[in-house]
PDB file of N, CA and C in Angstrom:
ATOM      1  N   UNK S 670      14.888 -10.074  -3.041  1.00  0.00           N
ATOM      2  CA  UNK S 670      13.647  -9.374  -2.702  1.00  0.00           C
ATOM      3  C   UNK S 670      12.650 -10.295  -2.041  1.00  0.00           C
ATOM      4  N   UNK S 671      11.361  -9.854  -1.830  1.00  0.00           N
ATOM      5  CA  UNK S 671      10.824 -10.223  -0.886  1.00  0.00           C
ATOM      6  C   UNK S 671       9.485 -10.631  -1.964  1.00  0.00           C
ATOM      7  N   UNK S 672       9.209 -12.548  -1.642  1.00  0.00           N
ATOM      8  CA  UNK S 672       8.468 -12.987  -2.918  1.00  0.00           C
ATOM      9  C   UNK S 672       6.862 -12.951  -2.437  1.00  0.00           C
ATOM     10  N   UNK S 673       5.886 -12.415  -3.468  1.00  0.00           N
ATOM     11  CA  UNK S 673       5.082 -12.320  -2.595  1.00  0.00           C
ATOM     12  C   UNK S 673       3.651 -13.182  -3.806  1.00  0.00           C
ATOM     13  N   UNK S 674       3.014 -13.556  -2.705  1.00  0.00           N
ATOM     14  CA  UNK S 674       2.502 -14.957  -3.144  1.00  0.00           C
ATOM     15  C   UNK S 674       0.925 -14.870  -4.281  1.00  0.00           C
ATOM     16  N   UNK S 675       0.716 -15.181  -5.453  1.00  0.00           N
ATOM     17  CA  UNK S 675       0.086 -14.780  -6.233  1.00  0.00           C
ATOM     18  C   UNK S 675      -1.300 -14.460  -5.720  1.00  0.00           C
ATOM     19  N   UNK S 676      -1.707 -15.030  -4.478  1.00  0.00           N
ATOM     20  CA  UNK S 676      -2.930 -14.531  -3.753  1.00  0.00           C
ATOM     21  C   UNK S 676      -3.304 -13.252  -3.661  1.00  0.00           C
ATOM     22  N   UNK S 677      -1.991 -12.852  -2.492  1.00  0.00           N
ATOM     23  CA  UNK S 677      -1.705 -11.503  -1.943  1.00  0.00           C
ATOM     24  C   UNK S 677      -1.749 -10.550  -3.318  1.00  0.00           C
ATOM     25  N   UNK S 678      -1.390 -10.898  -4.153  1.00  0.00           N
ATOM     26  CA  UNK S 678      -1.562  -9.999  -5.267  1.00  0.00           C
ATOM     27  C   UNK S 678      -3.082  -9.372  -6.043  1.00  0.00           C
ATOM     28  N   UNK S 679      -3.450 -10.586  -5.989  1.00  0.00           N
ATOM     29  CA  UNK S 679      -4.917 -10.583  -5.822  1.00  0.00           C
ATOM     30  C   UNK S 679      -5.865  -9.891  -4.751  1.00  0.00           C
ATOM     31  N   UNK S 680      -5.289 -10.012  -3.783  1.00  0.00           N
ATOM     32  CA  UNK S 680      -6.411  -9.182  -2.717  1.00  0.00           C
ATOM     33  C   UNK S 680      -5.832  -7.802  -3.196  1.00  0.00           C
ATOM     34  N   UNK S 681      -4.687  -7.667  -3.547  1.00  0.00           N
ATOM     35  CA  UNK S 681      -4.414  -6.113  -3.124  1.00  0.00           C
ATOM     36  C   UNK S 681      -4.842  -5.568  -4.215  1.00  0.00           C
ATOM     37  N   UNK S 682      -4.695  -6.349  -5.447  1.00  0.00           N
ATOM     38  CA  UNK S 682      -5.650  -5.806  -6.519  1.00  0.00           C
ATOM     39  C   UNK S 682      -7.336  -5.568  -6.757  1.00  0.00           C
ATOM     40  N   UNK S 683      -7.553  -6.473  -5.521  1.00  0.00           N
ATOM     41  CA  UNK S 683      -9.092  -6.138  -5.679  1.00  0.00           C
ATOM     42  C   UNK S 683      -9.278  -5.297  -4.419  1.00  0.00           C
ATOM     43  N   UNK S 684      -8.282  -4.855  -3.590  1.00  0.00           N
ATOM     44  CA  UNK S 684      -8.705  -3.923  -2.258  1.00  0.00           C
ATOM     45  C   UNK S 684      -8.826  -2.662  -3.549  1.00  0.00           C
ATOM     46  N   UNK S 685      -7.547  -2.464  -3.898  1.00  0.00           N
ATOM     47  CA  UNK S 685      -7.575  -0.958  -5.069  1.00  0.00           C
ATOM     48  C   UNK S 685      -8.429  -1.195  -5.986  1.00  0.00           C
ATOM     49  N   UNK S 686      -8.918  -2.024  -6.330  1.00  0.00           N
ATOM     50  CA  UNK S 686     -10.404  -1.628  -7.645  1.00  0.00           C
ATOM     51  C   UNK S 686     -11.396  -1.825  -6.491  1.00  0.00           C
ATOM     52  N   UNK S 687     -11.391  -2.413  -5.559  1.00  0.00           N
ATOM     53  CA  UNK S 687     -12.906  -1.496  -4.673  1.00  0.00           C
ATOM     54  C   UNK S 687     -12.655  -0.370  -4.141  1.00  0.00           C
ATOM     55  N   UNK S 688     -11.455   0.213  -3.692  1.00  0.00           N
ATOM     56  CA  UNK S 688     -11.393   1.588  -3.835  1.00  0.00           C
ATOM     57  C   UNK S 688     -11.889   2.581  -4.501  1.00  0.00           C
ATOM     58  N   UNK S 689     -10.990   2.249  -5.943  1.00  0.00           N
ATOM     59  CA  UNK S 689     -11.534   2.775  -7.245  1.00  0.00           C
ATOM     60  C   UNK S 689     -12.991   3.317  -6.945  1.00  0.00           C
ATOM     61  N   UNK S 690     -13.660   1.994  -7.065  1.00  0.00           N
ATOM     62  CA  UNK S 690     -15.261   2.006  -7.456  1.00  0.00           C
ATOM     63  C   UNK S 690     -15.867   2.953  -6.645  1.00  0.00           C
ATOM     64  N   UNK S 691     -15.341   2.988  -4.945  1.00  0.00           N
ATOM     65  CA  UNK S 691     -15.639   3.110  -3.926  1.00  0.00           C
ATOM     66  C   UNK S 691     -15.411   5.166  -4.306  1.00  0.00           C
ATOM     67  N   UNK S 692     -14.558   5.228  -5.371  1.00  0.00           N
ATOM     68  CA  UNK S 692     -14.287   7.062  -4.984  1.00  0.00           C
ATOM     69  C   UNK S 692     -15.002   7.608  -6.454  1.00  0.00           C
ATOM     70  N   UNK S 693     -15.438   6.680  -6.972  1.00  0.00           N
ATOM     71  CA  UNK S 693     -16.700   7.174  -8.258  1.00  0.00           C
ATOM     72  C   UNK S 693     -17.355   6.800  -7.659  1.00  0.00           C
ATOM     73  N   UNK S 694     -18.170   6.159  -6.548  1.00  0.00           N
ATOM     74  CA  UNK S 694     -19.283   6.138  -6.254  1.00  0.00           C
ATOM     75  C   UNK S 694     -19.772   7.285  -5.327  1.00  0.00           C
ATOM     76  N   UNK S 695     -18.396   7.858  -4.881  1.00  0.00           N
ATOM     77  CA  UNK S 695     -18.308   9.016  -3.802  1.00  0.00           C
ATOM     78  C   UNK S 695     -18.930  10.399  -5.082  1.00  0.00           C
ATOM     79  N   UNK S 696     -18.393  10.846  -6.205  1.00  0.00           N
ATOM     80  CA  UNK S 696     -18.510  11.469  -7.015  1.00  0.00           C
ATOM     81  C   UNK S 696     -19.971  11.506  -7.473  1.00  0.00           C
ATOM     82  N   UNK S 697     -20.352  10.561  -7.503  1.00  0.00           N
ATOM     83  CA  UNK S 697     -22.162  10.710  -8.390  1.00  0.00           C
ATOM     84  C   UNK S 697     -23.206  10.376  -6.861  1.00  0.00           C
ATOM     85  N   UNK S 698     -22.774  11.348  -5.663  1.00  0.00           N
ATOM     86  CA  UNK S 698     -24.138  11.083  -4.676  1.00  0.00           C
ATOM     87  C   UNK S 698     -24.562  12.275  -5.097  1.00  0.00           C
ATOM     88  N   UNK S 699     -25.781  12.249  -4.742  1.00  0.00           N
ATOM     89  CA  UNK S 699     -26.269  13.868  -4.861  1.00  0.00           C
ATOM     90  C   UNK S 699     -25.539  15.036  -3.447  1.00  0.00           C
ATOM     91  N   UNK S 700     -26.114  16.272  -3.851  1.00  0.00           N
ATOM     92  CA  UNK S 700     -25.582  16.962  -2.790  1.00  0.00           C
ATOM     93  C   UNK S 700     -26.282  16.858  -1.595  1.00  0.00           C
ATOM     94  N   UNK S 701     -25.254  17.392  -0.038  1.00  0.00           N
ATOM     95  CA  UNK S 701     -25.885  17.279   0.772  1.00  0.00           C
ATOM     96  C   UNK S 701     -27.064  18.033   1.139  1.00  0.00           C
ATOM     97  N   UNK S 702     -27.497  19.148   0.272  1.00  0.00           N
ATOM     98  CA  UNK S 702     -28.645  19.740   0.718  1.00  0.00           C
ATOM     99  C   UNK S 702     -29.467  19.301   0.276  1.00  0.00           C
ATOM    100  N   UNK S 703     -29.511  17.555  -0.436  1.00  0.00           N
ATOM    101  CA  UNK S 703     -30.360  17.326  -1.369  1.00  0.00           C
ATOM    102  C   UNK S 703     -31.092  15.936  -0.523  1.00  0.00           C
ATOM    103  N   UNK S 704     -30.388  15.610   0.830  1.00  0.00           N
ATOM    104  CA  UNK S 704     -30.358  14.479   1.660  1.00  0.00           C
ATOM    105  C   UNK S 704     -31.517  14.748   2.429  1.00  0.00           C
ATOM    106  N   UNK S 705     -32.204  14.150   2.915  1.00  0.00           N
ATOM    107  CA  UNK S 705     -33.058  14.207   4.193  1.00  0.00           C
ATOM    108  C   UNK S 705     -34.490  14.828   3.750  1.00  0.00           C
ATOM    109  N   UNK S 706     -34.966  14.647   5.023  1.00  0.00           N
ATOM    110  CA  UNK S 706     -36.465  15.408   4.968  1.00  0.00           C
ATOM    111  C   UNK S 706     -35.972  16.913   4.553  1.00  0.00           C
TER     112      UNK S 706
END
């Protein structure tokens, strides 16, 4: 198999927990009729 280097493991684990964060942060905006003037 194809060895992959304890770094790379690391970024890809922190690309998917800023994801994560990134789609609960999507969940608690207010609504859009609630935006703007």
């Amino acid at each position: 198999g194809v060895s992959c280097p304890k770094a790379v493991m690391r970024e890809c684990k922190r690309i998917i927990a800023e994801s994560e964060v990134t789609k609960e942060d999507d969940s608690n905006w207010p609504e859009p009729d609630r935006i703007g003037p």
